Amino acid sequence: MVEPIFDYQFRLILIGESTVGKSSLLKYFTDGKFAEVSDPTVGVDFFARLIEVRNGTRIKLQLWDTAGQERFRSITKSYYRNSVGALLVYDICNRKSFERIPLWMMEAKRHIEPHTPVFALVGCKLDLVKTGVPREVTEEEAAAFAQRQGIFHIETSAKTGFNVEQAFTAVTQEVYNRIQSGEYKIEDGWDGIKTGFARPSGMDFNLIEAEPARSSCC
């Protein structure tokens, strides 16, 4: 008897300016830890984790952490095409990082076409505000932008873990909903969505989930 290790695989990409907190967000989501010191991403880093959507369907997330520096842009563009979801990440204490979100969103749309990705607007470093660092982007302003674009918005803290799980779960659930509605279909030659594979009965799903894969690229 066999049962699925995961039912679907979704490929998500994190984009945004350098130092906004993309790597820290992924580190907490996959390891449950906050990295006090984090080196800038060089090119692209890869993470993975299994989660479940509301009806218990198991989803393997391939998570691609991209460098925000301009000199790596030619490398990271190649990772857009096969993504079904994109987290648009900004630092709530850095207004410039928020003002450039429309450019990141436009670039993602251009390179992911003809497919339409699920976007989420994710504000990072909420913990800094509580320590007295001035907030430069209000929650209301970011939420209004997200509403105009028809996308999900959430504020997070990779240091405390606040809303980190919810940010990734919301994107995953929306991708799954679009599969169920028929809007998204599995296509040959596109890695954004793939079907899963089976495992021997008795293998511990929790053990698999607790061991995220990571590798550096470029």
mmCIF file of C-alpha atoms in Angstrom:
data_model
loop_
_atom_site.group_PDB
_atom_site.id
_atom_site.type_symbol
_atom_site.label_atom_id
_atom_site.label_comp_id
_atom_site.label_asym_id
_atom_site.label_seq_id
_atom_site.Cartn_x
_atom_site.Cartn_y
_atom_site.Cartn_z
ATOM 1 C CA MET A 1 0.000 0.000 0.000
ATOM 2 C CA VAL A 2 1.307 3.448 -0.880
ATOM 3 C CA GLU A 3 0.180 6.971 -0.052
ATOM 4 C CA PRO A 4 1.374 10.308 -1.416
ATOM 5 C CA ILE A 5 4.436 12.027 0.018
ATOM 6 C CA PHE A 6 2.847 15.103 -1.485
ATOM 7 C CA ASP A 7 -0.059 15.648 -3.833
ATOM 8 C CA TYR A 8 1.320 18.679 -5.645
ATOM 9 C CA GLN A 9 4.537 20.631 -5.935
ATOM 10 C CA PHE A 10 4.356 24.417 -6.238
ATOM 11 C CA ARG A 11 7.271 26.635 -7.116
ATOM 12 C CA LEU A 12 7.326 30.019 -5.357
ATOM 13 C CA ILE A 13 9.800 32.871 -5.745
ATOM 14 C CA LEU A 14 10.637 35.667 -3.300
ATOM 15 C CA ILE A 15 11.510 39.008 -4.889
ATOM 16 C CA GLY A 16 12.281 42.485 -3.622
ATOM 17 C CA GLU A 17 15.139 44.834 -2.842
ATOM 18 C CA SER A 18 18.331 43.667 -1.156
ATOM 19 C CA THR A 19 18.284 43.415 2.691
ATOM 20 C CA VAL A 20 14.473 43.596 3.034
ATOM 21 C CA GLY A 21 14.411 40.222 4.824
ATOM 22 C CA LYS A 22 13.680 37.598 2.150
ATOM 23 C CA SER A 23 16.327 35.142 3.377
ATOM 24 C CA SER A 24 15.334 35.586 7.029
ATOM 25 C CA LEU A 25 11.697 34.977 6.126
ATOM 26 C CA LEU A 26 12.595 31.709 4.395
ATOM 27 C CA LYS A 27 14.967 30.651 7.172
ATOM 28 C CA TYR A 28 12.204 30.967 9.755
ATOM 29 C CA PHE A 29 9.613 29.281 7.546
ATOM 30 C CA THR A 30 11.794 26.257 6.770
ATOM 31 C CA ASP A 31 13.912 25.968 9.950
ATOM 32 C CA GLY A 32 11.878 27.817 12.572
ATOM 33 C CA LYS A 33 14.946 29.901 13.376
ATOM 34 C CA PHE A 34 15.987 33.520 13.012
ATOM 35 C CA ALA A 35 19.451 34.222 11.637
ATOM 36 C CA GLU A 36 20.959 37.098 13.656
ATOM 37 C CA VAL A 37 23.594 37.494 10.932
ATOM 38 C CA SER A 38 22.578 36.924 7.328
ATOM 39 C CA ASP A 39 24.868 37.401 4.342
ATOM 40 C CA PRO A 40 23.327 38.878 1.180
ATOM 41 C CA THR A 41 22.043 36.247 -1.229
ATOM 42 C CA VAL A 42 24.395 35.673 -4.153
ATOM 43 C CA GLY A 43 22.324 34.774 -7.195
ATOM 44 C CA VAL A 44 19.637 32.377 -5.959
ATOM 45 C CA ASP A 45 19.186 30.119 -2.912
ATOM 46 C CA PHE A 46 16.813 27.158 -2.821
ATOM 47 C CA PHE A 47 14.659 25.952 0.084
ATOM 48 C CA ALA A 48 11.847 23.393 0.348
ATOM 49 C CA ARG A 49 9.095 22.483 2.760
ATOM 50 C CA LEU A 50 5.932 20.378 2.887
ATOM 51 C CA ILE A 51 2.707 21.936 4.134
ATOM 52 C CA GLU A 52 -0.994 21.068 4.044
ATOM 53 C CA VAL A 53 -3.824 23.190 2.689
ATOM 54 C CA ARG A 54 -7.215 23.332 4.390
ATOM 55 C CA ASN A 55 -8.581 20.009 3.130
ATOM 56 C CA GLY A 56 -5.425 18.106 4.088
ATOM 57 C CA THR A 57 -3.876 18.049 0.611
ATOM 58 C CA ARG A 58 -0.107 17.888 0.941
ATOM 59 C CA ILE A 59 1.905 20.456 -0.993
ATOM 60 C CA LYS A 60 5.659 20.502 -1.479
ATOM 61 C CA LEU A 61 6.886 24.060 -1.838
ATOM 62 C CA GLN A 62 10.007 24.777 -3.850
ATOM 63 C CA LEU A 63 11.100 28.171 -2.580
ATOM 64 C CA TRP A 64 13.549 30.330 -4.503
ATOM 65 C CA ASP A 65 15.220 33.210 -2.680
ATOM 66 C CA THR A 66 16.523 35.760 -5.175
ATOM 67 C CA ALA A 67 19.217 38.393 -4.813
ATOM 68 C CA GLY A 68 17.924 41.960 -4.847
ATOM 69 C CA GLN A 69 21.101 43.525 -6.220
ATOM 70 C CA GLU A 70 20.967 44.739 -9.801
ATOM 71 C CA ARG A 71 24.152 42.876 -10.779
ATOM 72 C CA PHE A 72 22.414 39.528 -10.207
ATOM 73 C CA ARG A 73 19.257 40.428 -12.135
ATOM 74 C CA SER A 74 20.246 38.522 -15.272
ATOM 75 C CA ILE A 75 20.676 35.374 -13.153
ATOM 76 C CA THR A 76 17.422 35.637 -11.230
ATOM 77 C CA LYS A 77 15.263 36.354 -14.297
ATOM 78 C CA SER A 78 15.705 32.760 -15.422
ATOM 79 C CA TYR A 79 13.966 31.588 -12.237
ATOM 80 C CA TYR A 80 10.772 33.583 -12.796
ATOM 81 C CA ARG A 81 9.330 31.576 -15.668
ATOM 82 C CA ASN A 82 8.636 28.362 -13.796
ATOM 83 C CA SER A 83 7.109 30.006 -10.709
ATOM 84 C CA VAL A 84 3.397 29.909 -9.919
ATOM 85 C CA GLY A 85 3.579 32.257 -6.933
ATOM 86 C CA ALA A 86 5.618 35.334 -6.039
ATOM 87 C CA LEU A 87 6.053 36.951 -2.640
ATOM 88 C CA LEU A 88 6.729 40.674 -3.103
ATOM 89 C CA VAL A 89 8.827 41.471 -0.054
ATOM 90 C CA TYR A 90 9.529 44.932 1.395
ATOM 91 C CA ASP A 91 10.885 46.364 4.646
ATOM 92 C CA ILE A 92 8.259 48.376 6.524
ATOM 93 C CA CYS A 93 11.076 50.584 7.867
ATOM 94 C CA ASN A 94 12.462 51.301 4.379
ATOM 95 C CA ARG A 95 10.153 53.289 2.133
ATOM 96 C CA LYS A 96 12.267 52.871 -0.992
ATOM 97 C CA SER A 97 11.861 49.085 -0.784
ATOM 98 C CA PHE A 98 8.076 49.559 -0.852
ATOM 99 C CA GLU A 99 8.118 52.142 -3.639
ATOM 100 C CA ARG A 100 9.953 49.683 -5.889
ATOM 101 C CA ILE A 101 7.406 46.891 -5.401
ATOM 102 C CA PRO A 102 5.444 47.850 -8.564
ATOM 103 C CA LEU A 103 8.638 47.406 -10.595
ATOM 104 C CA TRP A 104 9.278 43.970 -9.102
ATOM 105 C CA MET A 105 5.680 42.998 -9.755
ATOM 106 C CA MET A 106 5.852 44.177 -13.370
ATOM 107 C CA GLU A 107 9.096 42.280 -13.927
ATOM 108 C CA ALA A 108 7.632 39.080 -12.453
ATOM 109 C CA LYS A 109 4.533 39.314 -14.656
ATOM 110 C CA ARG A 110 6.659 39.872 -17.752
ATOM 111 C CA HIS A 111 8.911 36.878 -17.163
ATOM 112 C CA ILE A 112 6.264 34.465 -15.846
ATOM 113 C CA GLU A 113 3.923 35.030 -18.808
ATOM 114 C CA PRO A 114 1.986 33.355 -20.355
ATOM 115 C CA HIS A 115 1.179 32.044 -16.871
ATOM 116 C CA THR A 116 -0.412 34.255 -14.226
ATOM 117 C CA PRO A 117 1.203 34.000 -10.780
ATOM 118 C CA VAL A 118 -0.391 34.357 -7.355
ATOM 119 C CA PHE A 119 1.124 37.429 -5.719
ATOM 120 C CA ALA A 120 1.366 38.324 -2.044
ATOM 121 C CA LEU A 121 2.677 41.611 -0.657
ATOM 122 C CA VAL A 122 4.759 40.833 2.433
ATOM 123 C CA GLY A 123 6.042 43.485 4.819
ATOM 124 C CA CYS A 124 9.025 42.426 6.928
ATOM 125 C CA LYS A 125 10.752 43.541 10.146
ATOM 126 C CA LEU A 126 7.629 44.347 12.149
ATOM 127 C CA ASP A 127 9.649 43.628 15.296
ATOM 128 C CA LEU A 128 11.867 46.663 14.629
ATOM 129 C CA VAL A 129 8.896 49.005 14.972
ATOM 130 C CA LYS A 130 8.242 47.648 18.435
ATOM 131 C CA THR A 131 11.832 48.517 19.419
ATOM 132 C CA GLY A 132 11.462 52.119 18.313
ATOM 133 C CA VAL A 133 12.727 52.049 14.727
ATOM 134 C CA PRO A 134 10.546 54.463 12.714
ATOM 135 C CA ARG A 135 7.967 52.853 10.442
ATOM 136 C CA GLU A 136 8.174 54.306 6.923
ATOM 137 C CA VAL A 137 5.299 52.333 5.360
ATOM 138 C CA THR A 138 1.951 52.222 7.126
ATOM 139 C CA GLU A 139 -0.077 49.054 7.156
ATOM 140 C CA GLU A 140 -3.022 50.955 5.684
ATOM 141 C CA GLU A 141 -0.978 52.231 2.724
ATOM 142 C CA ALA A 142 0.384 48.795 1.892
ATOM 143 C CA ALA A 143 -3.046 47.193 2.296
ATOM 144 C CA ALA A 144 -4.558 49.796 -0.038
ATOM 145 C CA PHE A 145 -1.926 49.062 -2.701
ATOM 146 C CA ALA A 146 -2.565 45.327 -2.369
ATOM 147 C CA GLN A 147 -6.310 45.853 -2.676
ATOM 148 C CA ARG A 148 -5.866 47.868 -5.864
ATOM 149 C CA GLN A 149 -3.763 45.063 -7.310
ATOM 150 C CA GLY A 150 -6.131 42.359 -6.084
ATOM 151 C CA ILE A 151 -3.459 40.583 -4.047
ATOM 152 C CA PHE A 152 -2.984 39.398 -0.474
ATOM 153 C CA HIS A 153 -1.109 41.585 2.043
ATOM 154 C CA ILE A 154 0.449 40.697 5.364
ATOM 155 C CA GLU A 155 3.062 42.109 7.775
ATOM 156 C CA THR A 156 5.570 39.728 9.314
ATOM 157 C CA SER A 157 8.549 39.369 11.629
ATOM 158 C CA ALA A 158 11.144 36.703 10.909
ATOM 159 C CA LYS A 159 12.657 37.388 14.320
ATOM 160 C CA THR A 160 9.526 36.510 16.295
ATOM 161 C CA GLY A 161 7.879 34.342 13.637
ATOM 162 C CA PHE A 162 4.804 36.550 13.575
ATOM 163 C CA ASN A 163 2.683 35.803 10.475
ATOM 164 C CA VAL A 164 5.536 34.015 8.671
ATOM 165 C CA GLU A 165 3.589 30.771 8.306
ATOM 166 C CA GLN A 166 0.488 32.654 7.224
ATOM 167 C CA ALA A 167 2.329 34.460 4.409
ATOM 168 C CA PHE A 168 3.348 31.237 2.687
ATOM 169 C CA THR A 169 0.150 29.373 3.506
ATOM 170 C CA ALA A 170 -2.005 32.091 1.949
ATOM 171 C CA VAL A 171 -0.160 31.882 -1.378
ATOM 172 C CA THR A 172 -0.196 28.080 -1.334
ATOM 173 C CA GLN A 173 -3.918 27.937 -0.584
ATOM 174 C CA GLU A 174 -4.731 30.375 -3.396
ATOM 175 C CA VAL A 175 -2.691 28.369 -5.923
ATOM 176 C CA TYR A 176 -4.505 25.210 -4.833
ATOM 177 C CA ASN A 177 -7.878 26.981 -5.084
ATOM 178 C CA ARG A 178 -7.097 27.959 -8.671
ATOM 179 C CA ILE A 179 -6.218 24.361 -9.506
ATOM 180 C CA GLN A 180 -9.538 23.237 -8.055
ATOM 181 C CA SER A 181 -11.439 25.886 -10.021
ATOM 182 C CA GLY A 182 -9.716 24.896 -13.265
ATOM 183 C CA GLU A 183 -7.923 28.234 -13.684
ATOM 184 C CA TYR A 184 -4.541 26.528 -13.284
ATOM 185 C CA LYS A 185 -3.645 23.345 -15.117
ATOM 186 C CA ILE A 186 -0.580 21.132 -15.008
ATOM 187 C CA GLU A 187 1.367 21.621 -18.222
ATOM 188 C CA ASP A 188 4.334 19.785 -19.698
ATOM 189 C CA GLY A 189 7.456 21.915 -19.719
ATOM 190 C CA TRP A 190 6.288 24.162 -16.862
ATOM 191 C CA ASP A 191 7.542 23.540 -13.330
ATOM 192 C CA GLY A 192 5.207 25.988 -11.573
ATOM 193 C CA ILE A 193 2.817 23.168 -10.646
ATOM 194 C CA LYS A 194 3.584 19.464 -10.708
ATOM 195 C CA THR A 195 1.787 16.413 -9.371
ATOM 196 C CA GLY A 196 3.298 14.542 -6.444
ATOM 197 C CA PHE A 197 4.396 10.950 -6.004
ATOM 198 C CA ALA A 198 3.689 8.084 -3.615
ATOM 199 C CA ARG A 199 5.542 6.785 -0.557
ATOM 200 C CA PRO A 200 5.505 3.431 1.281
ATOM 201 C CA SER A 201 2.800 3.241 3.935
ATOM 202 C CA GLY A 202 4.108 4.043 7.395
ATOM 203 C CA MET A 203 6.725 6.630 6.400
ATOM 204 C CA ASP A 204 6.490 9.564 8.808
ATOM 205 C CA PHE A 205 5.255 12.680 6.986
ATOM 206 C CA ASN A 206 6.388 14.854 9.902
ATOM 207 C CA LEU A 207 9.958 13.639 9.532
ATOM 208 C CA ILE A 208 9.946 14.628 5.893
ATOM 209 C CA GLU A 209 8.475 18.028 6.679
ATOM 210 C CA ALA A 210 11.077 18.743 9.335
ATOM 211 C CA GLU A 211 14.043 18.374 6.989
ATOM 212 C CA PRO A 212 13.987 21.233 4.448
ATOM 213 C CA ALA A 213 16.355 20.970 1.523
ATOM 214 C CA ARG A 214 18.624 23.897 0.793
ATOM 215 C CA SER A 215 21.292 24.585 -1.719
ATOM 216 C CA SER A 216 23.047 27.643 -3.027
ATOM 217 C CA CYS A 217 23.167 28.480 -6.668
ATOM 218 C CA CYS A 218 25.438 30.731 -8.656
#
